[in-house]
mmCIF file of C-alpha atoms in Angstrom:
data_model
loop_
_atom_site.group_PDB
_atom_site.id
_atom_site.type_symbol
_atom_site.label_atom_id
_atom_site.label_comp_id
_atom_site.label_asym_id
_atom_site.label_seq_id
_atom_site.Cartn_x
_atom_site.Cartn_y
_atom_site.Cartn_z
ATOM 1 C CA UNK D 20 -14.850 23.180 -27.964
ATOM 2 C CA UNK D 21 -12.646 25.122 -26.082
ATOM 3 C CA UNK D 22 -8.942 26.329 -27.262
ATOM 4 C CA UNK D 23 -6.040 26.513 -24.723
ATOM 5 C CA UNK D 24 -3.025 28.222 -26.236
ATOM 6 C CA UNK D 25 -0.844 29.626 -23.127
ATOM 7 C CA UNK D 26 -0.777 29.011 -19.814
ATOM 8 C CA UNK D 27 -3.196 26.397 -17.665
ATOM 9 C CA UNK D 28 -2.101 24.732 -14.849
ATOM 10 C CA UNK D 29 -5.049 22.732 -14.812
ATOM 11 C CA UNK D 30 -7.678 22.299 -16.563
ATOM 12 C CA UNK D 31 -10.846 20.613 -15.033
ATOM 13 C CA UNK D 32 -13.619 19.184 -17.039
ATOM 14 C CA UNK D 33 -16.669 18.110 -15.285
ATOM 15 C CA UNK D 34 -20.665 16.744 -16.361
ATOM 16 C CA UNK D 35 -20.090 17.203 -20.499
ATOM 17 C CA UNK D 36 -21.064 15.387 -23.136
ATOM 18 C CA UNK D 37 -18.704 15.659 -26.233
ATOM 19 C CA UNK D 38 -16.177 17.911 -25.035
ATOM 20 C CA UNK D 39 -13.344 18.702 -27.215
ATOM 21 C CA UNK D 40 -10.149 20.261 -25.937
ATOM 22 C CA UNK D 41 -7.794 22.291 -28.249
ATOM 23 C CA UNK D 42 -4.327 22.499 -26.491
ATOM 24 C CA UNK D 43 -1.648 24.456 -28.536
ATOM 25 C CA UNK D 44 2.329 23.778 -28.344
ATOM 26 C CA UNK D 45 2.422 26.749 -26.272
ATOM 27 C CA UNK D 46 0.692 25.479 -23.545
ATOM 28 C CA UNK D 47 1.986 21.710 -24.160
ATOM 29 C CA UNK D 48 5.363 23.326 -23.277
ATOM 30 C CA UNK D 49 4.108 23.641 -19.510
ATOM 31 C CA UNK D 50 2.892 20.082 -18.878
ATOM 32 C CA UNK D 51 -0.618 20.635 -17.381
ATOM 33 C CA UNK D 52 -2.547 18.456 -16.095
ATOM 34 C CA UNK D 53 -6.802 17.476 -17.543
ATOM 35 C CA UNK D 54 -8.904 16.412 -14.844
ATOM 36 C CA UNK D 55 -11.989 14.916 -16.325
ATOM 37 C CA UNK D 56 -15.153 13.916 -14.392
ATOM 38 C CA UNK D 57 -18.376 12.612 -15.845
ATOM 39 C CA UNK D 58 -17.702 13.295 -19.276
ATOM 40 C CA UNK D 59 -18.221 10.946 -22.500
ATOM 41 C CA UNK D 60 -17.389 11.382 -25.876
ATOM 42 C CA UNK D 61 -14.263 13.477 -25.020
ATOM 43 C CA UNK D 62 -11.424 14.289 -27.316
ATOM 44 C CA UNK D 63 -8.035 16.010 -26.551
ATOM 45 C CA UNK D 64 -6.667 17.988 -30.402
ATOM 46 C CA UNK D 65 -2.633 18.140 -30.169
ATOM 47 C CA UNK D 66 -0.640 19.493 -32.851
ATOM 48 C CA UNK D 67 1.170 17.055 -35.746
ATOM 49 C CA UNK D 68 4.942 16.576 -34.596
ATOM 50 C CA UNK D 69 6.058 19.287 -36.976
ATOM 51 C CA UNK D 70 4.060 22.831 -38.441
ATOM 52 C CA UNK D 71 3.099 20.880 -40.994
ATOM 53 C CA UNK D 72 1.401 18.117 -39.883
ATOM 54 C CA UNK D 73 -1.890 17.402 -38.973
ATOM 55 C CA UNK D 74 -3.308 17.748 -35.886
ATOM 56 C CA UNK D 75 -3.682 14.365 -33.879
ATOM 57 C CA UNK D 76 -7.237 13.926 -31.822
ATOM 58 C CA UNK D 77 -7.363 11.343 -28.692
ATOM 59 C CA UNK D 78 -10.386 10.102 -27.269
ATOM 60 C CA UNK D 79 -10.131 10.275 -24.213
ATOM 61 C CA UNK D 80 -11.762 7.234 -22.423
ATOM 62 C CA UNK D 81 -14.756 7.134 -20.029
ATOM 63 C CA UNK D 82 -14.890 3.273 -19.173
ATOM 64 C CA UNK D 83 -12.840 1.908 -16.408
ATOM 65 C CA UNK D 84 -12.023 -1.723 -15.120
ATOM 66 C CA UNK D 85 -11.606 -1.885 -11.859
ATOM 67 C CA UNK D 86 -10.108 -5.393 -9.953
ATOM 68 C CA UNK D 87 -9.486 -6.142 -6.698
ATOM 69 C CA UNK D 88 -6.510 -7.952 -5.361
ATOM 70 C CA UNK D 89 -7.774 -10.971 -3.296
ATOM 71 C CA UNK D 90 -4.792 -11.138 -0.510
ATOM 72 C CA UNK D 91 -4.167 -7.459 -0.304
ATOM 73 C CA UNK D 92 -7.783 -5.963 -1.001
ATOM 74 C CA UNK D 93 -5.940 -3.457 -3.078
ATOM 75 C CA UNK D 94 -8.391 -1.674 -5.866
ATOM 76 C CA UNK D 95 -6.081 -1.365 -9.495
ATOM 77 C CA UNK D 96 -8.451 1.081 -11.965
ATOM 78 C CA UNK D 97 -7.487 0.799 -15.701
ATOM 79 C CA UNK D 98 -9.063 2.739 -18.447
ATOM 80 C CA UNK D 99 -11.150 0.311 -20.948
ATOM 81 C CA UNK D 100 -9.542 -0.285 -23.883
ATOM 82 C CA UNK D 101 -11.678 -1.382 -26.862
ATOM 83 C CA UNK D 102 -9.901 -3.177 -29.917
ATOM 84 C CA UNK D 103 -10.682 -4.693 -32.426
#
């Protein structure tokens, strides 16, 4: 687990399993930007909308669809969504 509460620009995750990020509303404040790479099982902790909330985990996914437009030969990557 690892706790970001100011500043980060960036922050780069690379070859973990099970990673769990803990961004505070400090550092929310400056937009920055996750760059994930070979990682599964990840989850992002933001705080609830107000003090008193609870905090609100994402996964964050690790399966991707990728297509290929026929006429243009144009690759389009979407994260897998799983539902049901």
């Amino acid at each position: 687990t690892l706790y970001v509460e100011k500043q980060a620009a960036t922050i780069n995750v690379d070859k973990c399993a099970g990673p769990r990020l803990v961004l505070f509303q400090d550092l929310l404040s400056t937009n920055p930007q996750i760059v994930t790479s070979m990682t599964s099982d990840m989850n992002i902790s933001v705080p609830g909308k107000t003090e008193n909330d609870d905090w609100k985990d994402t996964p964050v996914p690790y399966q991707f669809i990728t297509t290929v437009n026929p006429e243009t030969k144009e690759l389009t990557t979407v994260p897998m969504s799983h539902m049901g």
